[in-house]
Amino acid sequence: QVPLVESEGGSVEAGGSLRLSCAVSSGDTNSNYCMGYVRQAPGKEREGVAALYTGAGNTNYAAPVAGRFTISQDNAKNSVSLQMNSLKPEDTAVYYCVAERVSLHITGDYCLRLIRASSFTGQGTQVTVSS
């Protein structure tokens, strides 16, 4: 399991913005990772949100967040941020950072599928959007 350091979530009103960040805490800069976020709301299945392959910066997003969320690579190679804009009450969930080390070049689409299927996540952080 990849050790991760995650930022805290928060609470905002609908239409507001929040930013999450996540880093591979081992300091590994020699490997490439598929990194991203999944979320889980009460009574709902876990949902892949956004993913980024650190080897090339390829990204992909789930349909409900496309155009509102942006995942980007920070200055540290294996560190990402998720900028969430135009938040909606249905975005309320616990958000988990996920990272899988990969040895081959992958597309953003494959990375998002890898994130969805991964068994390993960070500790999670609550994001609450009020109407």
JSON list of C-alpha atoms in Angstrom, two decimals:
[
{"chain": "A", "resi": 1, "resn": "GLN", "atom": "CA", "xyz": [0.00, 0.00, 0.00]},
{"chain": "A", "resi": 2, "resn": "VAL", "atom": "CA", "xyz": [1.30, 3.43, -0.96]},
{"chain": "A", "resi": 3, "resn": "PRO", "atom": "CA", "xyz": [1.66, 5.77, 2.04]},
{"chain": "A", "resi": 4, "resn": "LEU", "atom": "CA", "xyz": [-0.22, 9.00, 1.44]},
{"chain": "A", "resi": 5, "resn": "VAL", "atom": "CA", "xyz": [-0.57, 12.40, 3.06]},
{"chain": "A", "resi": 6, "resn": "GLU", "atom": "CA", "xyz": [-3.92, 14.09, 2.45]},
{"chain": "A", "resi": 7, "resn": "SER", "atom": "CA", "xyz": [-5.20, 17.55, 3.17]},
{"chain": "A", "resi": 8, "resn": "GLU", "atom": "CA", "xyz": [-8.42, 18.24, 5.03]},
{"chain": "A", "resi": 9, "resn": "GLY", "atom": "CA", "xyz": [-11.75, 18.80, 3.28]},
{"chain": "A", "resi": 10, "resn": "GLY", "atom": "CA", "xyz": [-14.31, 21.23, 4.57]},
{"chain": "A", "resi": 11, "resn": "SER", "atom": "CA", "xyz": [-17.78, 22.66, 4.34]},
{"chain": "A", "resi": 12, "resn": "VAL", "atom": "CA", "xyz": [-19.01, 25.17, 1.80]},
{"chain": "A", "resi": 13, "resn": "GLU", "atom": "CA", "xyz": [-22.26, 26.43, 0.39]},
{"chain": "A", "resi": 14, "resn": "ALA", "atom": "CA", "xyz": [-23.44, 25.35, -3.03]},
{"chain": "A", "resi": 15, "resn": "GLY", "atom": "CA", "xyz": [-21.50, 27.14, -5.74]},
{"chain": "A", "resi": 16, "resn": "GLY", "atom": "CA", "xyz": [-18.41, 27.40, -3.60]},
{"chain": "A", "resi": 17, "resn": "SER", "atom": "CA", "xyz": [-14.96, 25.90, -4.05]},
{"chain": "A", "resi": 18, "resn": "LEU", "atom": "CA", "xyz": [-12.62, 23.63, -2.14]},
{"chain": "A", "resi": 19, "resn": "ARG", "atom": "CA", "xyz": [-9.17, 22.27, -2.85]},
{"chain": "A", "resi": 20, "resn": "LEU", "atom": "CA", "xyz": [-7.83, 18.89, -1.77]},
{"chain": "A", "resi": 21, "resn": "SER", "atom": "CA", "xyz": [-4.27, 17.73, -2.03]},
{"chain": "A", "resi": 22, "resn": "CYS", "atom": "CA", "xyz": [-2.52, 14.42, -1.71]},
{"chain": "A", "resi": 23, "resn": "ALA", "atom": "CA", "xyz": [1.09, 13.33, -1.83]},
{"chain": "A", "resi": 24, "resn": "VAL", "atom": "CA", "xyz": [3.00, 10.08, -1.75]},
{"chain": "A", "resi": 25, "resn": "SER", "atom": "CA", "xyz": [4.61, 10.44, 1.65]},
{"chain": "A", "resi": 26, "resn": "SER", "atom": "CA", "xyz": [7.55, 8.11, 1.04]},
{"chain": "A", "resi": 27, "resn": "GLY", "atom": "CA", "xyz": [9.22, 10.79, -1.07]},
{"chain": "A", "resi": 28, "resn": "ASP", "atom": "CA", "xyz": [9.52, 8.38, -3.97]},
{"chain": "A", "resi": 29, "resn": "THR", "atom": "CA", "xyz": [10.34, 10.45, -7.07]},
{"chain": "A", "resi": 30, "resn": "ASN", "atom": "CA", "xyz": [11.68, 7.64, -9.20]},
{"chain": "A", "resi": 31, "resn": "SER", "atom": "CA", "xyz": [8.38, 5.88, -9.78]},
{"chain": "A", "resi": 32, "resn": "ASN", "atom": "CA", "xyz": [5.29, 6.96, -11.64]},
{"chain": "A", "resi": 33, "resn": "TYR", "atom": "CA", "xyz": [1.88, 6.73, -10.08]},
{"chain": "A", "resi": 34, "resn": "CYS", "atom": "CA", "xyz": [-1.74, 6.79, -11.04]},
{"chain": "A", "resi": 35, "resn": "MET", "atom": "CA", "xyz": [-3.19, 9.16, -8.45]},
{"chain": "A", "resi": 36, "resn": "GLY", "atom": "CA", "xyz": [-6.66, 10.45, -7.90]},
{"chain": "A", "resi": 37, "resn": "TYR", "atom": "CA", "xyz": [-9.73, 10.60, -5.77]},
{"chain": "A", "resi": 38, "resn": "VAL", "atom": "CA", "xyz": [-12.72, 8.42, -5.12]},
{"chain": "A", "resi": 39, "resn": "ARG", "atom": "CA", "xyz": [-15.67, 9.48, -3.01]},
{"chain": "A", "resi": 40, "resn": "GLN", "atom": "CA", "xyz": [-18.38, 7.75, -1.07]},
{"chain": "A", "resi": 41, "resn": "ALA", "atom": "CA", "xyz": [-21.60, 9.29, 0.14]},
{"chain": "A", "resi": 42, "resn": "PRO", "atom": "CA", "xyz": [-23.80, 7.62, 2.77]},
{"chain": "A", "resi": 43, "resn": "GLY", "atom": "CA", "xyz": [-25.82, 4.82, 1.25]},
{"chain": "A", "resi": 44, "resn": "LYS", "atom": "CA", "xyz": [-24.08, 5.09, -2.11]},
{"chain": "A", "resi": 45, "resn": "GLU", "atom": "CA", "xyz": [-21.37, 3.10, -3.83]},
{"chain": "A", "resi": 46, "resn": "ARG", "atom": "CA", "xyz": [-17.82, 4.37, -4.05]},
{"chain": "A", "resi": 47, "resn": "GLU", "atom": "CA", "xyz": [-17.36, 6.56, -7.11]},
{"chain": "A", "resi": 48, "resn": "GLY", "atom": "CA", "xyz": [-14.20, 7.44, -8.99]},
{"chain": "A", "resi": 49, "resn": "VAL", "atom": "CA", "xyz": [-13.91, 11.20, -9.32]},
{"chain": "A", "resi": 50, "resn": "ALA", "atom": "CA", "xyz": [-10.67, 12.19, -11.03]},
{"chain": "A", "resi": 51, "resn": "ALA", "atom": "CA", "xyz": [-7.34, 10.66, -11.87]},
{"chain": "A", "resi": 52, "resn": "LEU", "atom": "CA", "xyz": [-3.89, 11.73, -13.06]},
{"chain": "A", "resi": 53, "resn": "TYR", "atom": "CA", "xyz": [-0.93, 9.70, -14.27]},
{"chain": "A", "resi": 54, "resn": "THR", "atom": "CA", "xyz": [2.16, 11.42, -12.88]},
{"chain": "A", "resi": 55, "resn": "GLY", "atom": "CA", "xyz": [4.43, 10.11, -15.62]},
{"chain": "A", "resi": 56, "resn": "ALA", "atom": "CA", "xyz": [2.80, 12.27, -18.29]},
{"chain": "A", "resi": 57, "resn": "GLY", "atom": "CA", "xyz": [0.10, 14.34, -16.61]},
{"chain": "A", "resi": 58, "resn": "ASN", "atom": "CA", "xyz": [-2.76, 12.51, -18.35]},
{"chain": "A", "resi": 59, "resn": "THR", "atom": "CA", "xyz": [-6.07, 13.12, -16.62]},
{"chain": "A", "resi": 60, "resn": "ASN", "atom": "CA", "xyz": [-9.64, 11.90, -16.68]},
{"chain": "A", "resi": 61, "resn": "TYR", "atom": "CA", "xyz": [-12.82, 12.74, -14.82]},
{"chain": "A", "resi": 62, "resn": "ALA", "atom": "CA", "xyz": [-16.11, 11.16, -13.94]},
{"chain": "A", "resi": 63, "resn": "ALA", "atom": "CA", "xyz": [-19.02, 12.66, -15.85]},
{"chain": "A", "resi": 64, "resn": "PRO", "atom": "CA", "xyz": [-20.71, 14.28, -12.81]},
{"chain": "A", "resi": 65, "resn": "VAL", "atom": "CA", "xyz": [-17.63, 16.41, -12.07]},
{"chain": "A", "resi": 66, "resn": "ALA", "atom": "CA", "xyz": [-16.21, 17.06, -15.54]},
{"chain": "A", "resi": 67, "resn": "GLY", "atom": "CA", "xyz": [-15.91, 20.78, -16.16]},
{"chain": "A", "resi": 68, "resn": "ARG", "atom": "CA", "xyz": [-16.13, 21.62, -12.46]},
{"chain": "A", "resi": 69, "resn": "PHE", "atom": "CA", "xyz": [-13.23, 19.69, -10.94]},
{"chain": "A", "resi": 70, "resn": "THR", "atom": "CA", "xyz": [-9.59, 19.90, -12.02]},
{"chain": "A", "resi": 71, "resn": "ILE", "atom": "CA", "xyz": [-6.86, 17.53, -10.92]},
{"chain": "A", "resi": 72, "resn": "SER", "atom": "CA", "xyz": [-3.32, 18.77, -11.38]},
{"chain": "A", "resi": 73, "resn": "GLN", "atom": "CA", "xyz": [0.19, 17.75, -10.55]},
{"chain": "A", "resi": 74, "resn": "ASP", "atom": "CA", "xyz": [1.98, 19.82, -7.96]},
{"chain": "A", "resi": 75, "resn": "ASN", "atom": "CA", "xyz": [5.64, 20.79, -8.06]},
{"chain": "A", "resi": 76, "resn": "ALA", "atom": "CA", "xyz": [6.55, 17.62, -6.22]},
{"chain": "A", "resi": 77, "resn": "LYS", "atom": "CA", "xyz": [6.34, 14.85, -8.77]},
{"chain": "A", "resi": 78, "resn": "ASN", "atom": "CA", "xyz": [4.03, 12.49, -6.95]},
{"chain": "A", "resi": 79, "resn": "SER", "atom": "CA", "xyz": [1.71, 15.06, -5.47]},
{"chain": "A", "resi": 80, "resn": "VAL", "atom": "CA", "xyz": [-1.66, 16.13, -6.83]},
{"chain": "A", "resi": 81, "resn": "SER", "atom": "CA", "xyz": [-4.35, 18.65, -6.06]},
{"chain": "A", "resi": 82, "resn": "LEU", "atom": "CA", "xyz": [-8.05, 18.49, -6.80]},
{"chain": "A", "resi": 83, "resn": "GLN", "atom": "CA", "xyz": [-9.65, 21.88, -7.33]},
{"chain": "A", "resi": 84, "resn": "MET", "atom": "CA", "xyz": [-13.40, 21.60, -6.89]},
{"chain": "A", "resi": 85, "resn": "ASN", "atom": "CA", "xyz": [-15.46, 24.49, -8.20]},
{"chain": "A", "resi": 86, "resn": "SER", "atom": "CA", "xyz": [-19.20, 25.07, -8.53]},
{"chain": "A", "resi": 87, "resn": "LEU", "atom": "CA", "xyz": [-19.78, 22.54, -5.80]},
{"chain": "A", "resi": 88, "resn": "LYS", "atom": "CA", "xyz": [-23.22, 21.00, -5.48]},
{"chain": "A", "resi": 89, "resn": "PRO", "atom": "CA", "xyz": [-24.94, 19.33, -2.51]},
{"chain": "A", "resi": 90, "resn": "GLU", "atom": "CA", "xyz": [-24.62, 16.01, -4.34]},
{"chain": "A", "resi": 91, "resn": "ASP", "atom": "CA", "xyz": [-20.82, 16.37, -4.14]},
{"chain": "A", "resi": 92, "resn": "THR", "atom": "CA", "xyz": [-21.10, 15.81, -0.39]},
{"chain": "A", "resi": 93, "resn": "ALA", "atom": "CA", "xyz": [-19.11, 12.70, 0.47]},
{"chain": "A", "resi": 94, "resn": "VAL", "atom": "CA", "xyz": [-15.97, 11.39, 2.07]},
{"chain": "A", "resi": 95, "resn": "TYR", "atom": "CA", "xyz": [-13.18, 11.85, -0.45]},
{"chain": "A", "resi": 96, "resn": "TYR", "atom": "CA", "xyz": [-10.30, 9.38, -0.48]},
{"chain": "A", "resi": 97, "resn": "CYS", "atom": "CA", "xyz": [-6.99, 9.83, -2.23]},
{"chain": "A", "resi": 98, "resn": "VAL", "atom": "CA", "xyz": [-5.80, 6.78, -4.12]},
{"chain": "A", "resi": 99, "resn": "ALA", "atom": "CA", "xyz": [-2.37, 6.04, -5.55]},
{"chain": "A", "resi": 100, "resn": "GLU", "atom": "CA", "xyz": [-1.16, 3.03, -7.49]},
{"chain": "A", "resi": 101, "resn": "ARG", "atom": "CA", "xyz": [2.43, 2.73, -8.64]},
{"chain": "A", "resi": 102, "resn": "VAL", "atom": "CA", "xyz": [2.59, 1.91, -12.35]},
{"chain": "A", "resi": 103, "resn": "SER", "atom": "CA", "xyz": [5.54, 0.80, -14.43]},
{"chain": "A", "resi": 104, "resn": "LEU", "atom": "CA", "xyz": [4.14, 1.49, -17.89]},
{"chain": "A", "resi": 105, "resn": "HIS", "atom": "CA", "xyz": [2.71, 4.59, -19.55]},
{"chain": "A", "resi": 106, "resn": "ILE", "atom": "CA", "xyz": [-1.04, 4.71, -19.09]},
{"chain": "A", "resi": 107, "resn": "THR", "atom": "CA", "xyz": [-3.84, 6.92, -20.37]},
{"chain": "A", "resi": 108, "resn": "GLY", "atom": "CA", "xyz": [-6.01, 9.11, -18.19]},
{"chain": "A", "resi": 109, "resn": "ASP", "atom": "CA", "xyz": [-8.96, 6.83, -18.92]},
{"chain": "A", "resi": 110, "resn": "TYR", "atom": "CA", "xyz": [-7.09, 3.75, -17.73]},
{"chain": "A", "resi": 111, "resn": "CYS", "atom": "CA", "xyz": [-5.87, 5.65, -14.66]},
{"chain": "A", "resi": 112, "resn": "LEU", "atom": "CA", "xyz": [-9.43, 6.53, -13.66]},
{"chain": "A", "resi": 113, "resn": "ARG", "atom": "CA", "xyz": [-10.47, 2.89, -14.01]},
{"chain": "A", "resi": 114, "resn": "LEU", "atom": "CA", "xyz": [-7.46, 1.89, -11.92]},
{"chain": "A", "resi": 115, "resn": "ILE", "atom": "CA", "xyz": [-8.44, 4.39, -9.24]},
{"chain": "A", "resi": 116, "resn": "ARG", "atom": "CA", "xyz": [-11.99, 3.06, -9.16]},
{"chain": "A", "resi": 117, "resn": "ALA", "atom": "CA", "xyz": [-10.81, -0.51, -8.71]},
{"chain": "A", "resi": 118, "resn": "SER", "atom": "CA", "xyz": [-8.06, 0.14, -6.19]},
{"chain": "A", "resi": 119, "resn": "SER", "atom": "CA", "xyz": [-8.34, -1.35, -2.73]},
{"chain": "A", "resi": 120, "resn": "PHE", "atom": "CA", "xyz": [-5.91, 1.12, -1.22]},
{"chain": "A", "resi": 121, "resn": "THR", "atom": "CA", "xyz": [-6.88, 4.61, -0.20]},
{"chain": "A", "resi": 122, "resn": "GLY", "atom": "CA", "xyz": [-5.83, 7.37, 2.16]},
{"chain": "A", "resi": 123, "resn": "GLN", "atom": "CA", "xyz": [-7.69, 8.00, 5.40]},
{"chain": "A", "resi": 124, "resn": "GLY", "atom": "CA", "xyz": [-10.38, 10.08, 3.69]},
{"chain": "A", "resi": 125, "resn": "THR", "atom": "CA", "xyz": [-11.70, 13.55, 4.35]},
{"chain": "A", "resi": 126, "resn": "GLN", "atom": "CA", "xyz": [-15.23, 14.90, 4.58]},
{"chain": "A", "resi": 127, "resn": "VAL", "atom": "CA", "xyz": [-16.50, 17.39, 2.01]},
{"chain": "A", "resi": 128, "resn": "THR", "atom": "CA", "xyz": [-19.90, 18.87, 2.80]},
{"chain": "A", "resi": 129, "resn": "VAL", "atom": "CA", "xyz": [-21.80, 21.14, 0.44]},
{"chain": "A", "resi": 130, "resn": "SER", "atom": "CA", "xyz": [-24.91, 22.80, 1.82]},
{"chain": "A", "resi": 131, "resn": "SER", "atom": "CA", "xyz": [-27.76, 24.08, -0.29]}
]
